[in-house]
Coordinates of C-alpha atoms in Angstrom, one line a residue:
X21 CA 26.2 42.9 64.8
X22 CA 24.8 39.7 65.9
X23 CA 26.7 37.2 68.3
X24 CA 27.4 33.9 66.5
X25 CA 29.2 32.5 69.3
X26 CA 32.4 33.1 67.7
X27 CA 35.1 35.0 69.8
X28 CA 38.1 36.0 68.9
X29 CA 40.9 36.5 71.5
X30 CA 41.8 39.1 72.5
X31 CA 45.2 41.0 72.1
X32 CA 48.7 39.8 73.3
X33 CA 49.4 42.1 75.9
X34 CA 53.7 42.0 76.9
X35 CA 53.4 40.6 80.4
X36 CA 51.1 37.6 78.4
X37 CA 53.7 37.3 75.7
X38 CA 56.4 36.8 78.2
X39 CA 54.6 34.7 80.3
X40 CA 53.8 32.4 77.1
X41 CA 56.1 29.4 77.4
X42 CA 54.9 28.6 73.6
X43 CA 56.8 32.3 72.5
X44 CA 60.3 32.1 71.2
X45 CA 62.8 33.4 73.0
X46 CA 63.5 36.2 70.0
X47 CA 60.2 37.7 70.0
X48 CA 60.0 37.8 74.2
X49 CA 63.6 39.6 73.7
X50 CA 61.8 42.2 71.2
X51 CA 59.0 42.4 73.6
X52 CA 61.3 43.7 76.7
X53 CA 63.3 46.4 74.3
X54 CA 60.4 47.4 73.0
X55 CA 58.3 47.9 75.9
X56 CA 59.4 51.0 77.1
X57 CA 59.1 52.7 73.3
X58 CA 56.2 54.8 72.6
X59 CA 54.0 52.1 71.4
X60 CA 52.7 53.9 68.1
X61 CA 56.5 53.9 66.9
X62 CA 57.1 50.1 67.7
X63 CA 53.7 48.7 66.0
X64 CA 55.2 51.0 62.7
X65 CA 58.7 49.1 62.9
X66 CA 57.3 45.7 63.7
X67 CA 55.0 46.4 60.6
X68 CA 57.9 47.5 58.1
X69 CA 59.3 43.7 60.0
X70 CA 56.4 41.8 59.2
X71 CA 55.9 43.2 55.3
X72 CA 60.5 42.6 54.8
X73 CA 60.2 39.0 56.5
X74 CA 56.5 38.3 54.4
X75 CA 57.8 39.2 51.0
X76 CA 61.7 37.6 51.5
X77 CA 59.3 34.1 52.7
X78 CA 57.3 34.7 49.1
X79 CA 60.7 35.0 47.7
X80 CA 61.8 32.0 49.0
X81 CA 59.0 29.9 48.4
X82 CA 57.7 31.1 44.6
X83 CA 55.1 33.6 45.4
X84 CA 54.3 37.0 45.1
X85 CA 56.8 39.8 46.3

């Protein structure tokens, strides 16, 4: 593929994450629990998170569910 000069960044990693004074303090909390879990397990959960919190925010605001 050819390089237009655009770069994306790359992944949060947890030690950036915690080290980020911009994160809230609820997702840095997640971070440290979840840490120590196998990884594959935590990225399902925080999935099933992110699709629950997405659709109740369409709720909220008129669109899709």
């Amino acid at each position: 593929m050819a390089d237009h000069g655009i770069r994306t960044p790359p992944p949060p990693t947890v030690a950036g994450l915690l080290a980020d004074p911009a994160a809230s303090f609820a997702i840095k909390d997640v971070a440290r629990r979840w840490a120590a879990r196998d990884c594959v397990d935590a990225a399902t959960d925080a999935r099933v998170l992110c699709e629950m919190f997405e659709a109740a925010a369409d709720r909220m605001f008129g669109g899709a569910s």
